[in-house]
Amino acid sequence: MLSDLITAIATAPGRGALAVVRVSGQGAFEAVRRFLGWADSLPVVPRQAILATFHESDGTPFDRGLVTFFPAPASYTGEDVVELSCHGGALVPAQLLAALQALGARLAWPGEFTRRAVQNGKLDLLQAEAVGDLIDATTRAQGRGALRQLDGGLSRRLDELRYELLELTALLSYEIDFPEEDDGPISPETIRAGLESSRGAVSALLRTAPVGERVRRGALVVLAGRPNAGKSSLFNALLGIDRALVTEIPGTTRDAIEAELDLDGWPVRLADTAGLRDATDRIERLGIEVSQRYLAAADLTILCVEAGARLTDEEHAMVRERATVLVRTKSDLGAVGDDGGLPVSAVTGDGLPLLATTLVDRLFGEVEQFADVEPLLTRERHRLALERAEAALVDAEPHIGARGDAVLAAHHVRRAITALDELIGAVDVEDVLGAIFERFCVGK
């Protein structure tokens, strides 16, 4: 377990009123006391900010700031931690960091403070991921989801499921050790009911994965349609800025343009794509190929068709076969038409609020359904681990009963438990830890 002395700037770099430098590990208190020039007799008051002067190694003062001591284990990392608050900018935090390094602290790796919190039992892996998600959140929905996970909602649900599987293993062990006990073995029906209950719980969690991952990464919404159908105008109108070029010339958009959008508090990645048609121009054909790749990856497609125009067979097929919202653009210029669709005008703004509501409902409506029932799986790692657990429980089913093999059933149930252990972090999995924390900022 790492416990050597580490330090890092915990606030964003750049010009600002304040910066915080964090120190953690063995000897943190002693190093900071030496830096401040405190006598050994001066007591350290836990979790109380103390005003102090910061000096260079030659005794020259360079700042005044606050120092707060967090004794182990009641700290973020579970080790002795000191946070030093100084004035922001480029110079003072760098001087403070250099002074602490001169006293024996090394620069922390990305995410090392949070990694130590996991290794010291202050957080589990799911909560650690939530720390990063909360920092990266750009919409209220992402912030709420990360906070629920940081609060341990998903961890508690998985702990309950893990306990159920451990109980099931105990029943199978009894069946293995005492198959002909006088008072009767554990009935296959009891074991099968427990297995089915656990498998149902895993399946219920897996159903949250598509919308959970969509909330965390942002839903990909692709504007598609014929050239000059008003896609770029609608793209600009939804963003509220002129991001895409708009002309009366068909084929103006030659490549996909993507932008992040906070849609009523929900995260959306909006993509404007080249118009779909049989193009002869080589560059336009390449743009249409990009459009097709975006359509294949889209969580939802906005099919733009001019008001009054009839849908082609290809457009009818798109509405039938894809997750699609049909939008009748340029509604200020004509009637919608017999094929239906949501009338929208990028010029007057008519229909934009209803379009936004429709998109949110189609993309994130399930979040409210799951909110009071199941926590959301927000990462591919979560989904893959639970898929392994589900597969293991499926493999266990044929071995329940008189013709089954209780040893094999127990083996498969233990496989499911191992998958949950890796997900929560109940076992030490170095490659998982490295993959998670290398994306963190160094001060976290």
Short mmCIF file of C-alpha atoms in Angstrom, two decimals:
data_model
loop_
_atom_site.label_atom_id
_atom_site.label_comp_id
_atom_site.label_asym_id
_atom_site.label_seq_id
_atom_site.Cartn_x
_atom_site.Cartn_y
_atom_site.Cartn_z
CA MET A 1 0.00 0.00 0.00
CA LEU A 2 1.39 3.40 -0.95
CA SER A 3 1.96 5.72 1.98
CA ASP A 4 4.92 7.88 0.96
CA LEU A 5 4.51 11.65 1.10
CA ILE A 6 2.78 13.18 -1.92
CA THR A 7 1.68 16.69 -2.83
CA ALA A 8 -0.22 18.39 -5.64
CA ILE A 9 -2.19 21.49 -6.47
CA ALA A 10 -5.84 20.53 -5.94
CA THR A 11 -7.39 23.53 -7.70
CA ALA A 12 -7.48 24.42 -11.37
CA PRO A 13 -4.37 26.19 -12.71
CA GLY A 14 -4.53 29.79 -13.86
CA ARG A 15 -5.38 33.21 -12.54
CA GLY A 16 -7.70 33.09 -9.53
CA ALA A 17 -8.20 34.35 -6.01
CA LEU A 18 -7.14 31.15 -4.24
CA ALA A 19 -5.34 27.87 -4.80
CA VAL A 20 -5.19 24.80 -2.58
CA VAL A 21 -2.14 22.56 -2.27
CA ARG A 22 -2.75 19.16 -0.73
CA VAL A 23 -0.24 16.95 1.12
CA SER A 24 -0.89 13.33 2.15
CA GLY A 25 1.06 10.39 3.51
CA GLN A 26 3.49 9.36 6.16
CA GLY A 27 5.18 12.39 7.72
CA ALA A 28 2.76 14.95 6.27
CA PHE A 29 2.30 16.80 9.55
CA GLU A 30 6.03 16.86 10.33
CA ALA A 31 6.92 18.16 6.85
CA VAL A 32 4.38 20.97 7.00
CA ARG A 33 5.43 21.91 10.53
CA ARG A 34 9.05 22.21 9.34
CA PHE A 35 7.91 24.29 6.38
CA LEU A 36 6.02 26.66 8.67
CA GLY A 37 8.89 26.81 11.16
CA TRP A 38 6.71 25.65 14.02
CA ALA A 39 8.25 24.46 17.26
CA ASP A 40 7.58 20.86 18.21
CA SER A 41 5.60 22.06 21.21
CA LEU A 42 3.04 23.93 19.08
CA PRO A 43 -0.08 21.73 18.98
CA VAL A 44 -1.86 20.74 15.77
CA VAL A 45 -5.61 21.41 15.96
CA PRO A 46 -7.53 19.03 13.66
CA ARG A 47 -9.82 20.50 10.99
CA GLN A 48 -9.27 24.09 12.08
CA ALA A 49 -7.91 26.62 9.58
CA ILE A 50 -4.82 28.40 10.90
CA LEU A 51 -3.38 31.57 9.37
CA ALA A 52 0.34 31.19 8.63
CA THR A 53 3.14 32.83 6.67
CA PHE A 54 4.83 30.80 3.93
CA HIS A 55 8.61 31.19 3.51
CA GLU A 56 11.21 30.23 0.95
CA SER A 57 14.02 27.94 2.15
CA ASP A 58 16.18 31.01 2.85
CA GLY A 59 13.48 32.49 5.12
CA THR A 60 12.08 34.98 2.60
CA PRO A 61 8.26 35.18 2.97
CA PHE A 62 6.28 34.76 -0.26
CA ASP A 63 2.66 34.50 0.89
CA ARG A 64 0.22 34.22 3.79
CA GLY A 65 -2.49 31.60 3.79
CA LEU A 66 -4.52 29.05 5.72
CA VAL A 67 -3.35 25.62 6.85
CA THR A 68 -5.75 22.82 7.84
CA PHE A 69 -4.69 19.47 9.34
CA PHE A 70 -6.76 16.28 8.87
CA PRO A 71 -5.41 13.45 11.05
CA ALA A 72 -5.79 9.86 9.85
CA PRO A 73 -8.15 8.12 9.44
CA ALA A 74 -10.62 11.04 9.38
CA SER A 75 -9.34 12.46 6.10
CA TYR A 76 -10.05 12.13 2.40
CA THR A 77 -7.27 9.60 1.80
CA GLY A 78 -7.43 7.94 5.21
CA GLU A 79 -3.86 9.15 5.85
CA ASP A 80 -2.60 12.30 7.55
CA VAL A 81 -3.57 15.11 5.15
CA VAL A 82 -2.75 18.81 5.17
CA GLU A 83 -4.38 21.38 2.91
CA LEU A 84 -2.65 24.72 2.39
CA SER A 85 -4.71 27.54 0.93
CA CYS A 86 -2.69 30.27 -0.76
CA HIS A 87 -3.29 33.05 -3.27
CA GLY A 88 -3.94 31.83 -6.79
CA GLY A 89 -2.15 32.48 -10.05
CA ALA A 90 0.96 30.86 -11.44
CA LEU A 91 3.72 31.97 -9.06
CA VAL A 92 2.60 31.42 -5.45
CA PRO A 93 1.18 27.88 -5.83
CA ALA A 94 4.33 26.83 -7.70
CA GLN A 95 6.52 28.26 -4.90
CA LEU A 96 4.48 26.43 -2.29
CA LEU A 97 4.64 23.17 -4.22
CA ALA A 98 8.42 23.51 -4.68
CA ALA A 99 8.93 24.17 -0.97
CA LEU A 100 7.00 21.01 -0.04
CA GLN A 101 8.99 18.96 -2.54
CA ALA A 102 12.19 20.27 -1.01
CA LEU A 103 10.98 18.80 2.31
CA GLY A 104 10.62 15.32 0.83
CA ALA A 105 7.19 15.21 -0.78
CA ARG A 106 6.92 13.95 -4.35
CA LEU A 107 4.40 15.09 -6.94
CA ALA A 108 1.26 12.95 -6.87
CA TRP A 109 0.24 10.87 -9.85
CA PRO A 110 -3.10 11.60 -11.54
CA GLY A 111 -5.86 10.50 -9.19
CA GLU A 112 -3.45 9.28 -6.50
CA PHE A 113 -5.27 10.96 -3.62
CA THR A 114 -8.52 9.23 -4.57
CA ARG A 115 -6.71 5.98 -5.26
CA ARG A 116 -5.34 6.06 -1.70
CA ALA A 117 -8.86 6.75 -0.45
CA VAL A 118 -9.95 3.51 -2.14
CA GLN A 119 -7.00 1.53 -0.87
CA ASN A 120 -7.59 2.80 2.68
CA GLY A 121 -11.30 1.96 2.62
CA LYS A 122 -12.63 5.53 2.51
CA LEU A 123 -14.29 4.97 -0.88
CA ASP A 124 -15.02 1.98 -3.08
CA LEU A 125 -14.25 1.92 -6.79
CA LEU A 126 -17.75 3.00 -7.77
CA GLN A 127 -17.59 6.02 -5.49
CA ALA A 128 -14.12 6.88 -6.78
CA GLU A 129 -15.43 6.89 -10.34
CA ALA A 130 -18.25 9.14 -9.18
CA VAL A 131 -15.71 11.67 -7.89
CA GLY A 132 -14.30 11.98 -11.40
CA ASP A 133 -17.77 12.10 -12.95
CA LEU A 134 -18.85 14.88 -10.59
CA ILE A 135 -15.76 16.92 -11.49
CA ASP A 136 -16.41 16.37 -15.22
CA ALA A 137 -20.17 17.03 -15.04
CA THR A 138 -21.44 19.85 -17.25
CA THR A 139 -25.20 19.46 -16.70
CA ARG A 140 -27.42 19.13 -13.65
CA ALA A 141 -28.43 15.60 -14.61
CA GLN A 142 -24.81 14.46 -14.72
CA GLY A 143 -24.13 16.14 -11.39
CA ARG A 144 -27.15 14.50 -9.73
CA GLY A 145 -26.22 11.08 -11.08
CA ALA A 146 -22.60 11.36 -9.95
CA LEU A 147 -23.64 12.54 -6.49
CA ARG A 148 -26.04 9.61 -6.06
CA GLN A 149 -23.24 7.21 -6.93
CA LEU A 150 -20.79 9.04 -4.65
CA ASP A 151 -23.35 8.73 -1.86
CA GLY A 152 -23.14 4.96 -2.32
CA GLY A 153 -26.50 4.18 -3.92
CA LEU A 154 -25.11 1.73 -6.46
CA SER A 155 -22.57 0.35 -3.98
CA ARG A 156 -25.30 -0.48 -1.47
CA ARG A 157 -27.41 -2.19 -4.11
CA LEU A 158 -24.47 -4.33 -5.20
CA ASP A 159 -23.58 -5.13 -1.59
CA GLU A 160 -27.13 -6.43 -1.09
CA LEU A 161 -26.85 -8.53 -4.24
CA ARG A 162 -23.46 -9.85 -3.19
CA TYR A 163 -24.87 -10.87 0.21
CA GLU A 164 -27.71 -12.74 -1.51
CA LEU A 165 -25.19 -14.64 -3.63
CA LEU A 166 -23.08 -15.48 -0.59
CA GLU A 167 -26.19 -16.90 1.10
CA LEU A 168 -26.90 -18.92 -2.01
CA THR A 169 -23.33 -20.25 -1.93
CA ALA A 170 -23.86 -21.26 1.70
CA LEU A 171 -26.98 -23.23 0.74
CA LEU A 172 -25.11 -24.97 -2.05
CA SER A 173 -22.23 -25.76 0.30
CA TYR A 174 -24.67 -27.39 2.72
CA GLU A 175 -26.06 -29.42 -0.16
CA ILE A 176 -22.55 -30.51 -1.12
CA ASP A 177 -21.46 -31.43 2.42
CA PHE A 178 -24.70 -33.02 3.66
CA PRO A 179 -26.60 -34.33 0.63
CA GLU A 180 -28.43 -36.98 2.63
CA GLU A 181 -28.91 -35.27 6.00
CA ASP A 182 -31.68 -36.90 8.06
CA ASP A 183 -33.69 -33.71 8.46
CA GLY A 184 -33.62 -33.27 4.71
CA PRO A 185 -31.27 -31.44 2.36
CA ILE A 186 -31.95 -27.94 1.15
CA SER A 187 -34.75 -28.27 -1.37
CA PRO A 188 -33.85 -27.57 -5.00
CA GLU A 189 -36.84 -25.23 -5.17
CA THR A 190 -35.38 -23.03 -2.42
CA ILE A 191 -32.00 -22.83 -4.16
CA ARG A 192 -33.58 -22.26 -7.57
CA ALA A 193 -35.77 -19.46 -6.18
CA GLY A 194 -32.72 -17.76 -4.69
CA LEU A 195 -30.83 -18.09 -7.97
CA GLU A 196 -33.73 -16.69 -9.99
CA SER A 197 -34.13 -13.78 -7.58
CA SER A 198 -30.45 -12.87 -7.84
CA ARG A 199 -30.45 -13.20 -11.60
CA GLY A 200 -33.53 -10.98 -11.80
CA ALA A 201 -31.78 -8.34 -9.69
CA VAL A 202 -28.77 -8.39 -11.99
CA SER A 203 -31.01 -8.12 -15.06
CA ALA A 204 -32.86 -5.16 -13.52
CA LEU A 205 -29.58 -3.32 -12.99
CA LEU A 206 -28.44 -4.11 -16.53
CA ARG A 207 -31.59 -2.53 -17.93
CA THR A 208 -30.44 0.80 -16.52
CA ALA A 209 -27.13 0.72 -18.40
CA PRO A 210 -28.15 2.30 -21.74
CA VAL A 211 -29.75 5.39 -20.19
CA GLY A 212 -27.15 5.56 -17.40
CA GLU A 213 -24.24 5.60 -19.84
CA ARG A 214 -26.14 8.13 -21.93
CA VAL A 215 -26.46 10.50 -18.97
CA ARG A 216 -22.76 10.26 -18.10
CA ARG A 217 -21.29 10.69 -21.60
CA GLY A 218 -24.08 12.75 -23.17
CA ALA A 219 -26.62 11.46 -25.69
CA LEU A 220 -25.57 11.63 -29.34
CA VAL A 221 -28.32 13.32 -31.37
CA VAL A 222 -27.73 13.49 -35.12
CA LEU A 223 -29.42 15.90 -37.52
CA ALA A 224 -30.01 14.12 -40.81
CA GLY A 225 -31.91 14.74 -44.02
CA ARG A 226 -31.61 15.92 -47.58
CA PRO A 227 -29.31 18.76 -48.59
CA ASN A 228 -30.75 22.21 -47.83
CA ALA A 229 -33.41 20.73 -45.52
CA GLY A 230 -32.58 23.20 -42.76
CA LYS A 231 -30.35 20.95 -40.66
CA SER A 232 -27.62 23.53 -40.05
CA SER A 233 -30.14 26.27 -39.27
CA LEU A 234 -31.82 24.01 -36.72
CA PHE A 235 -28.38 23.05 -35.32
CA ASN A 236 -27.57 26.73 -34.75
CA ALA A 237 -31.01 27.44 -33.31
CA LEU A 238 -30.75 24.64 -30.75
CA LEU A 239 -27.25 25.75 -29.73
CA GLY A 240 -28.23 29.41 -29.60
CA ILE A 241 -25.15 30.43 -31.62
CA ASP A 242 -24.17 30.39 -35.29
CA ARG A 243 -21.83 27.41 -35.24
CA ALA A 244 -22.54 25.90 -38.68
CA LEU A 245 -22.43 27.69 -42.01
CA VAL A 246 -25.86 28.25 -43.54
CA THR A 247 -26.39 29.07 -47.22
CA GLU A 248 -29.06 28.46 -49.84
CA ILE A 249 -26.59 26.23 -51.73
CA PRO A 250 -27.33 22.51 -51.25
CA GLY A 251 -24.36 20.53 -49.94
CA THR A 252 -22.82 23.35 -47.88
CA THR A 253 -22.10 20.96 -44.97
CA ARG A 254 -19.32 18.63 -46.07
CA ASP A 255 -18.33 17.18 -42.71
CA ALA A 256 -19.96 16.48 -39.36
CA ILE A 257 -19.96 19.28 -36.81
CA GLU A 258 -20.46 18.26 -33.19
CA ALA A 259 -21.22 20.47 -30.18
CA GLU A 260 -22.24 19.88 -26.57
CA LEU A 261 -25.68 21.09 -25.54
CA ASP A 262 -27.30 21.44 -22.13
CA LEU A 263 -30.88 20.56 -23.02
CA ASP A 264 -33.09 21.50 -20.08
CA GLY A 265 -30.40 20.19 -17.72
CA TRP A 266 -29.66 17.03 -19.72
CA PRO A 267 -26.39 16.37 -21.63
CA VAL A 268 -26.62 16.12 -25.41
CA ARG A 269 -23.92 15.89 -28.08
CA LEU A 270 -25.57 17.44 -31.13
CA ALA A 271 -24.15 16.62 -34.57
CA ASP A 272 -24.92 18.37 -37.85
CA THR A 273 -24.15 16.13 -40.82
CA ALA A 274 -23.87 16.35 -44.58
CA GLY A 275 -27.10 16.05 -46.56
CA LEU A 276 -27.99 12.54 -47.72
CA ARG A 277 -28.19 12.16 -51.48
CA ASP A 278 -26.43 10.48 -54.43
CA ALA A 279 -23.49 12.85 -54.74
CA THR A 280 -20.98 12.98 -57.58
CA ASP A 281 -18.53 15.30 -55.84
CA ARG A 282 -15.80 13.24 -54.15
CA ILE A 283 -15.55 15.46 -51.06
CA GLU A 284 -19.32 15.49 -50.61
CA ARG A 285 -19.39 11.68 -50.88
CA LEU A 286 -16.82 11.47 -48.09
CA GLY A 287 -19.00 13.77 -45.99
CA ILE A 288 -22.03 11.54 -46.60
CA GLU A 289 -20.00 8.50 -45.47
CA VAL A 290 -19.25 10.37 -42.24
CA SER A 291 -22.98 11.08 -41.91
CA GLN A 292 -23.77 7.40 -42.21
CA ARG A 293 -21.27 6.55 -39.46
CA TYR A 294 -22.83 9.14 -37.16
CA LEU A 295 -26.29 7.77 -37.89
CA ALA A 296 -25.12 4.27 -36.99
CA ALA A 297 -23.86 5.53 -33.60
CA ALA A 298 -26.74 7.92 -32.81
CA ASP A 299 -28.86 7.53 -29.71
CA LEU A 300 -31.55 9.52 -31.53
CA THR A 301 -31.87 10.99 -35.02
CA ILE A 302 -33.63 14.23 -35.91
CA LEU A 303 -34.84 13.71 -39.48
CA CYS A 304 -35.23 17.12 -41.08
CA VAL A 305 -37.76 17.37 -43.92
CA GLU A 306 -39.01 20.68 -45.27
CA ALA A 307 -42.62 21.53 -44.43
CA GLY A 308 -44.82 20.54 -47.34
CA ALA A 309 -42.35 18.05 -48.84
CA ARG A 310 -43.30 14.38 -49.15
CA LEU A 311 -41.10 11.82 -47.40
CA THR A 312 -39.03 9.55 -49.62
CA ASP A 313 -39.02 5.79 -49.17
CA GLU A 314 -35.63 6.08 -47.46
CA GLU A 315 -36.98 8.67 -45.03
CA HIS A 316 -40.02 6.53 -44.25
CA ALA A 317 -37.65 3.63 -43.57
CA MET A 318 -35.55 5.78 -41.24
CA VAL A 319 -38.62 6.74 -39.20
CA ARG A 320 -39.69 3.09 -38.96
CA GLU A 321 -36.33 1.46 -38.29
CA ARG A 322 -34.34 3.99 -36.25
CA ALA A 323 -34.94 5.96 -33.08
CA THR A 324 -36.04 9.05 -34.98
CA VAL A 325 -37.90 12.32 -34.42
CA LEU A 326 -39.40 13.63 -37.65
CA VAL A 327 -39.09 17.42 -37.78
CA ARG A 328 -40.76 19.61 -40.40
CA THR A 329 -38.29 22.45 -40.87
CA LYS A 330 -39.03 25.92 -42.29
CA SER A 331 -42.57 25.72 -40.91
CA ASP A 332 -42.85 29.50 -41.24
CA LEU A 333 -42.83 29.03 -45.02
CA GLY A 334 -45.53 26.40 -45.49
CA ALA A 335 -47.88 23.75 -44.11
CA VAL A 336 -46.49 20.59 -42.54
CA GLY A 337 -47.85 18.08 -45.05
CA ASP A 338 -49.67 14.78 -44.93
CA ASP A 339 -46.74 12.75 -43.53
CA GLY A 340 -46.89 14.45 -40.17
CA GLY A 341 -43.93 15.53 -38.11
CA LEU A 342 -43.11 18.25 -35.60
CA PRO A 343 -43.24 21.72 -37.23
CA VAL A 344 -40.21 23.85 -36.35
CA SER A 345 -38.90 27.19 -37.56
CA ALA A 346 -35.29 28.09 -36.90
CA VAL A 347 -36.11 31.66 -37.94
CA THR A 348 -39.06 32.38 -35.62
CA GLY A 349 -38.24 29.78 -32.93
CA ASP A 350 -41.68 28.21 -33.22
CA GLY A 351 -41.62 24.54 -32.21
CA LEU A 352 -38.17 24.63 -30.59
CA PRO A 353 -39.43 24.28 -26.98
CA LEU A 354 -41.63 21.33 -27.96
CA LEU A 355 -38.72 19.75 -29.85
CA ALA A 356 -36.49 20.10 -26.77
CA THR A 357 -39.15 18.49 -24.56
CA THR A 358 -39.60 15.66 -27.07
CA LEU A 359 -35.86 14.98 -27.23
CA VAL A 360 -35.48 14.91 -23.45
CA ASP A 361 -38.44 12.55 -23.09
CA ARG A 362 -37.16 10.18 -25.79
CA LEU A 363 -33.58 10.18 -24.54
CA PHE A 364 -33.92 10.38 -20.76
CA GLY A 365 -37.51 9.52 -19.90
CA GLU A 366 -36.41 6.20 -18.37
CA VAL A 367 -34.21 7.94 -15.80
CA GLU A 368 -37.25 8.97 -13.76
CA GLN A 369 -38.70 5.47 -14.05
CA PHE A 370 -35.51 3.93 -12.65
CA ALA A 371 -34.79 6.64 -10.07
CA ASP A 372 -36.92 5.20 -7.28
CA VAL A 373 -36.27 1.55 -8.17
CA GLU A 374 -32.68 0.96 -9.25
CA PRO A 375 -29.47 3.02 -9.28
CA LEU A 376 -28.05 3.59 -12.76
CA LEU A 377 -25.07 1.81 -14.28
CA THR A 378 -23.11 4.67 -15.83
CA ARG A 379 -20.02 3.03 -17.33
CA GLU A 380 -19.16 0.24 -19.70
CA ARG A 381 -17.08 -1.33 -16.90
CA HIS A 382 -20.20 -1.61 -14.74
CA ARG A 383 -22.21 -3.18 -17.54
CA LEU A 384 -19.54 -5.69 -18.54
CA ALA A 385 -19.03 -6.84 -14.93
CA LEU A 386 -22.75 -7.40 -14.42
CA GLU A 387 -23.02 -9.17 -17.77
CA ARG A 388 -20.34 -11.58 -16.52
CA ALA A 389 -22.28 -12.06 -13.30
CA GLU A 390 -25.49 -12.72 -15.21
CA ALA A 391 -23.78 -15.23 -17.51
CA ALA A 392 -22.36 -17.05 -14.49
CA LEU A 393 -25.82 -17.31 -12.89
CA VAL A 394 -27.25 -18.61 -16.17
CA ASP A 395 -24.51 -21.27 -16.21
CA ALA A 396 -25.47 -22.27 -12.65
CA GLU A 397 -29.15 -22.91 -13.44
CA PRO A 398 -28.83 -26.35 -15.12
CA HIS A 399 -26.95 -27.68 -12.08
CA ILE A 400 -29.75 -27.07 -9.58
CA GLY A 401 -31.77 -30.15 -8.67
CA ALA A 402 -31.42 -33.91 -8.46
CA ARG A 403 -29.77 -34.26 -11.85
CA GLY A 404 -27.48 -31.31 -11.36
CA ASP A 405 -24.08 -30.94 -9.78
CA ALA A 406 -24.10 -28.72 -6.71
CA VAL A 407 -20.32 -28.30 -6.92
CA LEU A 408 -20.57 -26.81 -10.40
CA ALA A 409 -23.50 -24.65 -9.38
CA ALA A 410 -21.50 -23.26 -6.46
CA HIS A 411 -18.54 -22.63 -8.78
CA HIS A 412 -20.66 -20.53 -11.14
CA VAL A 413 -22.24 -18.56 -8.28
CA ARG A 414 -18.75 -17.77 -6.98
CA ARG A 415 -17.88 -16.51 -10.48
CA ALA A 416 -20.77 -14.08 -10.19
CA ILE A 417 -19.55 -12.94 -6.76
CA THR A 418 -16.06 -12.37 -8.17
CA ALA A 419 -17.49 -10.17 -10.92
CA LEU A 420 -19.25 -8.03 -8.30
CA ASP A 421 -16.09 -7.92 -6.16
CA GLU A 422 -14.12 -6.55 -9.09
CA LEU A 423 -16.83 -3.98 -9.77
CA ILE A 424 -16.97 -2.68 -6.20
CA GLY A 425 -13.25 -3.07 -5.57
CA ALA A 426 -13.54 -5.73 -2.85
CA VAL A 427 -10.50 -7.37 -4.46
CA ASP A 428 -7.27 -5.68 -5.45
CA VAL A 429 -7.27 -5.42 -9.22
CA GLU A 430 -4.31 -3.27 -10.23
CA ASP A 431 -5.15 -2.94 -13.91
CA VAL A 432 -8.67 -1.75 -13.04
CA LEU A 433 -7.29 0.77 -10.55
CA GLY A 434 -4.80 2.10 -13.07
CA ALA A 435 -7.39 2.47 -15.82
CA ILE A 436 -9.71 4.43 -13.53
CA PHE A 437 -7.30 6.83 -11.85
CA GLU A 438 -5.02 7.71 -14.77
CA ARG A 439 -7.81 9.97 -16.08
CA PHE A 440 -8.02 11.99 -12.84
CA CYS A 441 -6.39 15.36 -12.25
CA VAL A 442 -3.23 15.14 -10.14
CA GLY A 443 -4.75 16.96 -7.12
CA LYS A 444 -7.63 14.51 -6.80
#
